[in-house]
Amino acid sequence: MLSTVVFWIAAALAVSGAIGVVATRNPVHTALSLVLTMLSLGVLFLLLHAEFLAVVEVLVYAGAVMVLFLFVVTLLMAGVKPPKEEHHLRLAYQTLIAGLFGLILFVLVLHSMTGAGWVGTLASPGAGSFGSIASFGTALFTRYLLPFELTAVVLLVAVIGVVVLGREQE
Amino acid sequence: MVPIGDYLVLSAVLFVIGGVGVLVRRNPLQMFMAVELMWNAVNLTFVAFARQYLDMAGHIFVFLVITVAAAEVAIGLAIIVMVFRKREHVDVDDLSLMKG
Amino acid sequence: MLTVILILVKGLITAVLLLSAFGLMTWVERKVLARFQFRPGPNRLGPAGVMQFVADGLKLVFKEEIIPTAADRVVYLMAPFISLTAAIVAFAVIPWGPPIHIFGQTVSMEIGGPNIGILFVFAVTSLGVYGLILGGWASANKYSLLGGLRSTAQIISYELAMGLAVTGVLLAAGSADLNTIVAKQYHLWFIVPQIVGFIIYLITMVAETNRTPFDLPEAENELVAGYHTEYTGLKWAMYMMAEYINMITVSGLATTLFLGGWHGPWLPPEIWFLIKVAAFMYFFIWLRATLPRLRYDRLMAFGWKVLLPVALLNTLATAVWVAVAR
């Protein structure tokens, strides 16, 4: 009962955050709407017994990645003007076409998920240690060790790339 | 108990809203944030299916998505800052340098 | 249902206690600083000036609220709330006593978060950073923006070293649950095997709360007052509340992780917890009275080039020791 109420509140907040991402003018408001969506998703992860992922989502995604976004938005947008209203490359009725595309995509996604056979109710209550740090660590360091090491390489590449890109161009 | 279908429909809605956002937005930072929204929707799908089949692979995948997304955001923002540093308007439609 | 009521009651008590502790702390800080500087401090209102806090609070409530015209109103009003909420919520998982038995139920002296205790605190303090950066940006003032960005960059840099220092404790205890960590310190406090981690944690604790010697972003002779330049009255008070409650939270975390939580010989456990947290708060005030401020670039260089490698080495050494000893 309580989980149903929490689910619907979190879902409503997530969708309103998503609409905020798409509809607001000010980039800072866009970033804040996305943070709202991420926090709601954190709550939903908790409902799905993914405790470690909920904390990682809030800690890394909402707490570091979005702060980085806000850094760039507040510094970069300080002196530039917003996009021009009329542009020679802009398609007419752009919003309408995008909305139609969205509807078609929604139908297609739902159809593909129905085909995957989701049952009405959850199969079994999660075993005690599902989604905990211990089970996550066990899986990460035994069965999925290679992707973990490759992720380390990806992060190293990203750090080097950012340092190179951020240098003063002479 | 909330049926798993509700989570999947929610993630589909978020994914589609993000997709429409990518199409409609012209500020590169706002486009990037709409793409982030799509990644988050996919994360929710992974976690929902992991919960249903009680397989940690879904969680590992989400972890990888979050990590790679963080790396991509870092580099993407560096590129955006470089490109738009000296421009007057921030509009991705201005970047059409290759004609034809 | 009873669980929910218990959580609400515990949350309410904790919030009220934290806010009262804030009031007490302002008076304690002014008195102790004054004593360090050979002057009496506030001594007019109430016995030994204790009512100074009440007078300050009333003054702030009645102060004129000046909001800059160019400020983004919604974000401007929201930012202090974010800081304060994050500061109070982060205290939720810190156990300030052993589980007690009321109405035949075992009630643990924390609000929740079963096996992700430490990570929850880090997640919520990461969210508290938004109060700074949004306050700095929403004030429509270049100095506020720079001050906010500086504070934010400092906090997220020192968060790394803090997390690694705490990882050493996590490895030594084998669990992220704060109750388990306190229980494992029954024989030996973690400050002894994790002394390096403790020192790193002390330094990053001061940097996380923007206190001297790491308070360049909000020093008066630097960027006016940093991110809270344009805030008056109650909203400024909320930023101050957030800062002091953050201090209490990191002190509580230090007590739980390194000083054995509520363990102690013959006093009730909650009193021991208070004593240890008070010791850390005194440490904060002592630093403020004694040390000069670090310049911002040296501050960042110290965090990245000294603390982070040392914390990494500490984590590596702890991991090796734990792996060998099992």
XYZ file of C-alpha atoms in Angstrom:
596
model
C 0.000 0.000 0.000
C 2.663 2.484 1.026
C 4.852 1.417 -1.865
C 2.017 2.118 -4.311
C 1.564 5.648 -2.993
C 5.299 6.301 -3.071
C 5.494 4.898 -6.606
C 2.815 7.195 -7.948
C 4.260 10.262 -6.267
C 7.750 9.484 -7.545
C 6.390 8.732 -11.030
C 4.495 12.027 -11.135
C 7.598 13.928 -10.046
C 9.739 12.114 -12.610
C 7.353 12.918 -15.455
C 7.009 16.555 -14.416
C 10.802 16.791 -14.257
C 11.015 15.280 -17.731
C 8.476 17.767 -19.111
C 10.510 20.493 -17.433
C 13.626 19.305 -19.238
C 11.838 19.610 -22.557
C 9.840 22.764 -22.004
C 11.750 25.301 -19.926
C 13.607 28.199 -21.511
C 16.333 28.812 -18.968
C 19.097 26.180 -19.066
C 19.482 26.280 -15.289
C 15.818 25.396 -14.885
C 16.324 22.547 -17.338
C 19.171 21.229 -15.237
C 17.104 21.475 -12.063
C 14.212 19.617 -13.669
C 16.590 16.861 -14.659
C 17.850 16.689 -11.084
C 14.249 16.290 -9.932
C 13.794 13.407 -12.359
C 16.990 11.760 -11.149
C 15.962 12.022 -7.501
C 12.569 10.508 -8.315
C 14.334 7.699 -10.138
C 16.482 7.171 -7.054
C 13.319 6.661 -5.018
C 11.983 4.264 -7.656
C 15.217 2.289 -7.531
C 14.743 1.960 -3.769
C 11.260 0.592 -4.380
C 12.767 -1.955 -6.758
C 15.185 -3.196 -4.084
C 18.175 -1.636 -5.853
C 19.594 0.121 -2.795
C 23.169 0.479 -3.956
C 22.064 1.782 -7.351
C 19.753 4.311 -5.759
C 22.656 5.734 -3.791
C 24.950 5.633 -6.839
C 22.323 7.446 -8.921
C 21.989 10.244 -6.385
C 25.667 10.406 -5.499
C 27.178 10.217 -8.987
C 24.463 11.297 -11.383
C 22.554 13.925 -9.417
C 25.422 14.928 -7.180
C 28.370 15.130 -9.554
C 27.339 14.961 -13.213
C 24.556 17.501 -12.836
C 26.794 19.769 -10.754
C 29.204 19.657 -13.679
C 26.344 20.611 -15.982
C 25.452 23.501 -13.713
C 29.055 24.692 -13.682
C 29.134 24.850 -17.457
C 25.655 26.342 -17.751
C 26.257 29.129 -15.253
C 29.684 29.973 -16.627
C 29.013 29.553 -20.344
C 25.548 31.054 -20.446
C 26.658 34.110 -18.567
C 27.340 36.217 -21.619
C 25.721 34.513 -24.565
C 22.285 35.073 -25.944
C 19.664 32.314 -26.293
C 19.054 30.666 -29.687
C 17.506 32.949 -32.282
C 13.809 32.418 -32.797
C 13.918 32.302 -36.588
C 16.660 30.279 -38.262
C 16.984 29.414 -41.916
C 17.582 25.770 -41.120
C 14.590 25.328 -38.859
C 11.840 23.035 -40.073
C 8.331 24.461 -40.131
C 5.891 23.005 -37.571
C 8.863 21.537 -35.768
C 7.131 20.989 -32.466
C 4.168 19.260 -34.073
C 6.324 16.845 -36.026
C 8.376 16.101 -32.929
C 5.208 15.369 -30.991
C 3.972 12.977 -33.678
C 7.301 11.223 -33.701
C 7.086 10.934 -29.949
C 3.706 9.269 -30.100
C 4.855 6.775 -32.711
C 7.958 5.999 -30.695
C 5.874 5.493 -27.573
C 3.629 2.991 -29.294
C 6.611 1.129 -30.713
C 8.391 0.963 -27.349
C 5.285 -0.308 -25.574
C 4.758 -2.922 -28.248
C 8.331 -4.185 -27.914
C 8.056 -4.369 -24.129
C 4.780 -6.271 -24.337
C 6.518 -8.770 -26.557
C 9.155 -9.367 -23.869
C 6.413 -10.884 -21.709
C 6.188 -8.810 -18.588
C 3.861 -10.482 -16.143
C 1.290 -8.570 -14.189
C 2.809 -8.879 -10.740
C 6.353 -9.310 -9.576
C 7.469 -12.911 -9.592
C 8.773 -13.339 -6.064
C 9.753 -11.103 -3.211
C 13.415 -10.279 -3.490
C 15.714 -12.500 -1.503
C 17.325 -10.765 1.451
C 20.526 -9.763 -0.207
C 19.342 -8.889 -3.681
C 20.490 -5.417 -4.645
C 22.659 -4.940 -1.583
C 26.241 -3.761 -1.776
C 27.570 -7.240 -1.058
C 25.709 -8.944 -3.902
C 26.507 -6.072 -6.250
C 30.197 -6.271 -5.411
C 30.245 -10.025 -5.805
C 28.679 -9.791 -9.259
C 30.878 -6.895 -10.317
C 34.155 -8.509 -9.340
C 33.513 -12.091 -10.388
C 31.220 -12.454 -13.331
C 31.465 -8.956 -14.787
C 35.086 -8.179 -14.085
C 36.020 -7.434 -17.700
C 33.396 -4.692 -18.237
C 34.488 -3.168 -14.938
C 38.118 -2.981 -16.053
C 37.093 -1.579 -19.426
C 35.071 1.090 -17.638
C 38.229 2.116 -15.830
C 39.897 2.554 -19.212
C 36.932 4.593 -20.466
C 37.202 6.920 -17.484
C 40.929 7.315 -18.012
C 40.336 8.227 -21.651
C 37.704 10.743 -20.583
C 40.037 12.392 -18.085
C 42.835 12.666 -20.616
C 40.425 13.954 -23.253
C 39.049 16.658 -20.995
C 42.520 17.805 -19.993
C 43.597 18.011 -23.620
C 40.403 19.741 -24.745
C 40.492 22.228 -21.914
C 43.960 23.477 -22.622
C 44.413 27.029 -23.837
C 44.627 26.861 -27.600
C 47.798 28.546 -28.796
C 2.880 -4.256 -4.755
C 3.333 -2.268 -7.914
C 3.275 -4.444 -11.056
C 6.416 -4.349 -13.117
C 4.448 -3.084 -16.108
C 3.929 0.268 -14.419
C 7.664 0.789 -14.156
C 8.136 -0.117 -17.816
C 5.406 2.259 -18.985
C 6.925 5.039 -16.895
C 10.331 4.434 -18.396
C 8.822 4.427 -21.908
C 7.166 7.766 -21.183
C 10.411 9.258 -19.908
C 12.319 7.895 -22.907
C 9.871 9.382 -25.374
C 9.821 12.754 -23.635
C 13.610 12.770 -23.771
C 13.551 11.866 -27.441
C 11.152 14.697 -28.240
C 13.399 16.995 -26.206
C 16.411 16.124 -28.314
C 14.456 16.986 -31.462
C 12.970 20.232 -30.227
C 15.835 21.810 -28.342
C 18.445 23.983 -30.010
C 20.651 24.935 -27.097
C 23.361 22.237 -27.081
C 23.370 21.966 -23.303
C 19.628 21.423 -23.195
C 19.876 18.814 -25.945
C 22.521 17.034 -23.935
C 20.283 17.032 -20.891
C 17.456 15.509 -22.894
C 19.823 12.712 -23.907
C 20.653 12.235 -20.227
C 16.960 11.842 -19.592
C 16.812 9.040 -22.134
C 19.686 7.261 -20.405
C 17.887 7.521 -17.102
C 14.753 6.005 -18.596
C 16.786 3.069 -19.868
C 18.338 2.663 -16.409
C 14.876 2.341 -14.945
C 14.004 -0.386 -17.448
C 17.159 -2.316 -16.582
C 16.500 -2.131 -12.862
C 12.865 -3.140 -13.297
C 13.774 -6.231 -15.284
C 16.578 -7.057 -12.869
C 14.029 -6.990 -10.086
C 11.685 -9.263 -11.952
C 14.221 -11.904 -12.906
C 16.334 -11.385 -9.756
C 19.461 -11.103 -11.875
C 22.201 -8.699 -10.862
C 23.173 -8.233 -14.517
C 20.638 -5.416 -14.763
C 22.265 -3.566 -11.896
C 25.731 -4.025 -13.343
C 24.510 -2.668 -16.642
C 23.063 0.411 -14.970
C 26.354 0.941 -13.186
C 28.170 0.805 -16.517
C 25.660 3.168 -18.129
C 26.073 5.697 -15.318
C 29.851 5.518 -15.488
C 30.051 5.865 -19.251
C 27.452 8.643 -19.136
C 29.606 10.544 -16.655
C 32.642 10.171 -18.913
C 30.609 11.244 -21.926
C 29.207 14.285 -20.141
C 32.703 15.404 -19.219
C 33.992 15.219 -22.757
C 30.782 16.504 -24.327
C 30.745 19.571 -22.115
C 34.403 20.238 -22.867
C 33.637 20.140 -26.580
C 30.572 22.357 -26.223
C 32.541 24.899 -24.218
C 35.279 24.919 -26.850
C 32.911 25.316 -29.774
C 30.643 27.941 -28.321
C 33.191 29.897 -26.342
C 33.481 32.800 -28.712
C 30.092 32.781 -30.343
C 27.288 35.214 -29.823
C 24.352 32.815 -29.951
C 24.279 29.283 -28.613
C 22.462 27.419 -31.346
C 23.366 24.020 -32.764
C 21.862 24.972 -36.106
C 24.743 27.422 -36.484
C 27.147 24.518 -36.677
C 26.224 23.506 -40.231
C 29.592 24.245 -41.758
C 29.577 21.302 -44.150
C 27.199 22.187 -46.933
C 25.488 19.863 -49.391
C 2.167 1.467 10.342
C 3.912 1.604 13.689
C 7.229 1.714 11.825
C 6.130 4.782 9.927
C 5.007 6.554 13.100
C 8.275 5.689 14.822
C 10.248 7.030 11.886
C 8.255 10.257 11.906
C 8.707 10.707 15.648
C 12.428 10.012 15.476
C 12.758 12.395 12.559
C 10.917 15.149 14.371
C 12.981 14.741 17.525
C 16.212 14.748 15.520
C 15.237 17.856 13.565
C 14.269 19.751 16.720
C 17.458 18.679 18.490
C 19.596 19.725 15.539
C 18.006 23.144 15.308
C 18.392 23.709 19.044
C 22.001 22.550 18.797
C 22.467 25.170 16.091
C 21.286 27.876 18.451
C 23.558 26.645 21.196
C 26.491 26.416 18.803
C 26.304 30.038 17.755
C 26.613 31.092 21.382
C 29.344 28.536 22.146
C 31.350 29.596 19.123
C 31.231 33.269 19.975
C 32.132 32.644 23.606
C 34.990 30.241 22.879
C 36.395 32.435 20.104
C 36.246 35.355 22.479
C 38.091 33.420 25.159
C 40.781 32.495 22.632
C 41.142 36.179 21.909
C 41.190 37.354 25.532
C 37.885 39.138 25.408
C 34.589 38.394 27.171
C 32.311 37.728 24.173
C 28.550 38.245 24.417
C 27.728 38.757 28.071
C 24.799 41.184 28.191
C 21.743 39.119 27.442
C 20.904 36.402 29.912
C 23.401 34.584 32.139
C 26.794 34.639 30.385
C 25.115 35.949 27.261
C 23.171 32.779 26.428
C 20.115 34.721 25.255
C 22.203 36.320 22.517
C 20.998 33.613 20.181
C 17.364 34.514 20.816
C 18.063 38.183 20.210
C 19.893 37.388 16.971
C 17.088 35.171 15.808
C 14.465 37.837 16.451
C 16.564 40.425 14.661
C 16.881 38.204 11.609
C 13.159 37.503 11.512
C 12.305 41.187 11.514
C 14.997 42.224 9.070
C 14.017 43.749 5.752
C 14.086 41.148 2.975
C 15.971 42.556 0.023
C 15.754 40.479 -3.131
C 17.814 41.633 -6.124
C 15.651 42.653 -9.076
C 17.558 40.566 -11.584
C 17.526 37.487 -9.386
C 15.738 34.355 -10.488
C 13.120 34.365 -7.762
C 12.199 30.696 -7.600
C 15.772 29.444 -7.498
C 16.834 32.289 -5.200
C 14.221 31.329 -2.621
C 14.824 27.611 -3.031
C 18.589 27.521 -2.557
C 18.824 28.023 1.240
C 16.084 25.431 1.718
C 18.090 22.898 -0.243
C 21.159 23.506 1.905
C 19.239 23.261 5.141
C 17.207 20.215 4.144
C 20.285 18.318 2.984
C 22.115 19.166 6.198
C 19.292 17.901 8.416
C 18.485 14.815 6.348
C 22.124 13.703 6.303
C 21.950 13.186 10.054
C 19.236 10.578 9.645
C 21.451 7.517 9.583
C 23.760 8.340 12.455
C 22.991 6.144 15.459
C 23.229 8.108 18.644
C 22.610 5.213 20.960
C 22.131 1.465 21.139
C 18.721 0.074 20.168
C 16.217 0.650 22.963
C 13.071 -1.264 23.727
C 9.816 0.681 23.833
C 6.384 -0.959 23.776
C 8.091 -4.303 23.269
C 9.661 -3.066 20.005
C 13.337 -2.725 19.318
C 13.903 0.821 18.171
C 17.307 1.687 16.856
C 18.443 5.201 17.429
C 18.679 6.134 13.811
C 16.004 6.936 11.319
C 16.612 4.417 8.593
C 18.876 3.218 5.808
C 19.670 -0.394 6.635
C 22.745 -1.411 4.721
C 23.775 1.688 2.844
C 24.402 3.889 5.868
C 27.590 5.751 5.006
C 26.732 6.076 1.336
C 23.447 7.741 2.219
C 25.289 10.496 4.088
C 27.573 11.099 1.137
C 24.698 11.139 -1.306
C 22.775 13.715 0.696
C 25.756 15.985 1.301
C 26.385 15.864 -2.445
C 22.906 17.260 -2.867
C 23.640 19.994 -0.341
C 26.160 21.392 -2.802
C 23.232 22.563 -4.937
C 22.301 25.106 -2.294
C 25.653 26.780 -2.783
C 25.838 26.816 -6.535
C 22.208 27.814 -7.023
C 22.461 30.521 -4.366
C 25.519 31.889 -6.064
C 23.941 31.871 -9.514
C 20.472 33.074 -8.548
C 21.798 36.182 -6.859
C 22.572 37.740 -10.280
C 25.883 38.968 -8.892
C 29.270 38.074 -10.353
C 30.937 37.820 -6.964
C 28.236 35.519 -5.663
C 28.552 33.315 -8.728
C 32.311 33.047 -8.399
C 32.068 32.444 -4.672
C 29.433 29.773 -5.182
C 31.459 28.036 -7.866
C 34.575 28.158 -5.733
C 32.787 26.708 -2.718
C 31.245 23.991 -4.866
C 34.542 23.056 -6.513
C 36.217 22.890 -3.119
C 33.516 20.688 -1.654
C 33.352 18.228 -4.515
C 37.151 17.963 -4.571
C 37.429 17.177 -0.877
C 34.480 14.813 -1.045
C 36.718 12.401 -2.935
C 39.380 12.238 -0.262
C 36.695 11.985 2.410
C 35.035 9.086 0.633
C 38.328 7.247 0.320
C 39.198 7.827 3.962
C 35.826 6.405 4.939
C 36.344 3.468 2.566
C 39.203 2.391 4.807
C 36.753 2.136 7.712
C 34.242 0.385 5.482
C 36.837 -2.248 4.592
C 37.920 -2.690 8.192
C 34.342 -3.116 9.387
C 33.091 -5.171 6.471
C 29.792 -3.324 6.193
C 28.437 0.074 5.271
C 25.798 -0.053 7.973
C 26.622 2.415 10.715
C 25.148 0.255 13.460
C 27.475 -2.582 12.478
C 30.443 -0.236 12.363
C 29.704 0.992 15.874
C 29.230 -2.571 17.090
C 32.600 -3.638 15.688
C 34.356 -0.927 17.679
C 33.478 -2.495 21.010
C 37.012 -3.587 21.716
C 39.093 -1.133 19.747
C 38.047 2.149 18.244
C 38.813 2.459 14.546
C 40.962 5.497 15.156
C 43.846 3.220 16.112
C 44.157 1.014 13.004
C 42.864 3.745 10.702
C 44.884 6.664 12.042
C 45.819 7.886 8.561
C 42.209 7.739 7.494
C 41.232 9.647 10.615
C 43.663 12.477 9.905
C 42.483 12.691 6.300
C 38.901 12.692 7.480
C 39.617 15.503 9.940
C 41.082 17.687 7.214
C 38.366 16.972 4.684
C 35.698 17.437 7.352
C 36.830 21.029 7.809
C 36.979 21.591 4.059
C 33.528 20.121 3.482
C 31.860 22.561 5.826
C 33.683 25.597 4.430
C 35.326 26.368 7.759
C 38.637 28.019 8.454
C 41.281 27.331 7.218
C 39.299 26.415 4.096
C 36.788 29.253 4.111
C 38.219 31.483 1.404
C 35.033 31.332 -0.661
C 33.075 33.020 2.077
C 35.624 35.235 3.732
C 34.665 38.858 3.986
C 37.788 40.297 2.495
C 37.634 38.022 -0.515
C 34.477 37.731 -2.561
C 32.440 39.903 -0.215
C 30.653 36.973 1.363
C 30.661 34.478 -1.481
C 27.437 32.731 -2.334
C 25.379 34.279 0.476
C 26.251 37.906 -0.304
C 22.798 38.831 -1.517
C 20.891 36.950 1.153
C 19.347 38.776 4.108
C 17.257 37.905 7.103
C 15.868 34.432 7.497
C 17.325 33.074 4.256
C 20.819 33.965 5.380
C 20.030 32.403 8.723
C 19.087 29.224 6.866
C 22.517 29.152 5.224
C 24.154 29.555 8.606
C 21.925 26.832 10.036
C 22.949 24.574 7.168
C 26.625 25.241 7.851
C 26.434 24.494 11.571
C 24.236 21.458 11.144
C 26.666 20.184 8.519
C 29.390 20.583 11.113
C 27.334 18.552 13.581
C 26.659 15.876 10.975
C 30.288 15.383 9.986
C 31.254 15.398 13.657
C 28.632 12.762 14.310
C 29.952 10.730 11.406
C 33.526 11.069 12.674
C 32.393 9.882 16.090
C 30.563 6.906 14.629
C 33.327 5.870 12.255
C 36.451 6.495 14.262
C 35.680 7.110 17.917
C 33.435 4.164 18.623
C 30.054 5.874 18.359
C 28.203 5.597 21.627
C 30.535 3.182 23.389
C 31.820 4.317 26.750
C 32.307 3.076 30.332
C 29.722 4.199 32.854
C 27.758 7.131 31.417
C 24.621 6.506 29.336
C 25.575 5.968 25.669
C 23.751 9.029 24.356
C 25.804 11.224 26.710
C 29.004 9.665 25.405
C 27.905 10.401 21.870
C 27.238 14.026 22.812
C 30.609 14.355 24.491
C 32.453 13.044 21.464
C 30.531 15.241 19.032
C 31.128 18.235 21.305
C 34.856 17.469 21.234
C 34.812 17.685 17.444
C 32.842 20.927 17.515
C 35.392 22.380 19.884
C 38.048 21.256 17.418
C 36.286 23.233 14.684
C 36.215 26.400 16.790
C 39.809 25.875 17.898
C 40.926 25.716 14.256
C 39.002 28.865 13.452
C 40.660 30.764 16.261
C 44.154 29.561 15.507
C 44.875 28.954 11.844
C 45.145 31.431 8.973
C 43.214 30.931 5.814
C 44.479 28.877 2.868
C 44.647 30.593 -0.507
C 42.217 29.020 -2.927
C 44.679 27.569 -5.419
C 46.815 26.119 -2.642
C 43.676 24.705 -1.093
C 42.723 22.903 -4.294
C 46.293 21.749 -4.926
C 46.420 20.319 -1.421
C 43.183 18.448 -1.885
C 44.084 16.907 -5.204
C 47.844 16.462 -5.015
C 48.335 15.505 -1.373
C 45.147 14.250 0.229
C 43.828 12.166 -2.637
C 47.017 10.096 -3.179
C 47.431 9.583 0.573
C 43.816 8.484 0.872
C 44.264 6.094 -2.050
C 47.351 4.589 -0.430
C 45.489 4.234 2.825
C 42.632 2.414 1.114
C 45.088 0.150 -0.700
C 46.962 -0.672 2.495
C 43.725 -1.383 4.357
C 42.482 -3.602 1.545
C 45.716 -5.583 1.490
C 45.664 -5.962 5.261
C 42.028 -7.092 5.284
C 42.629 -9.568 2.469
C 45.682 -11.040 4.174
C 44.137 -11.201 7.625
C 41.054 -13.160 6.462
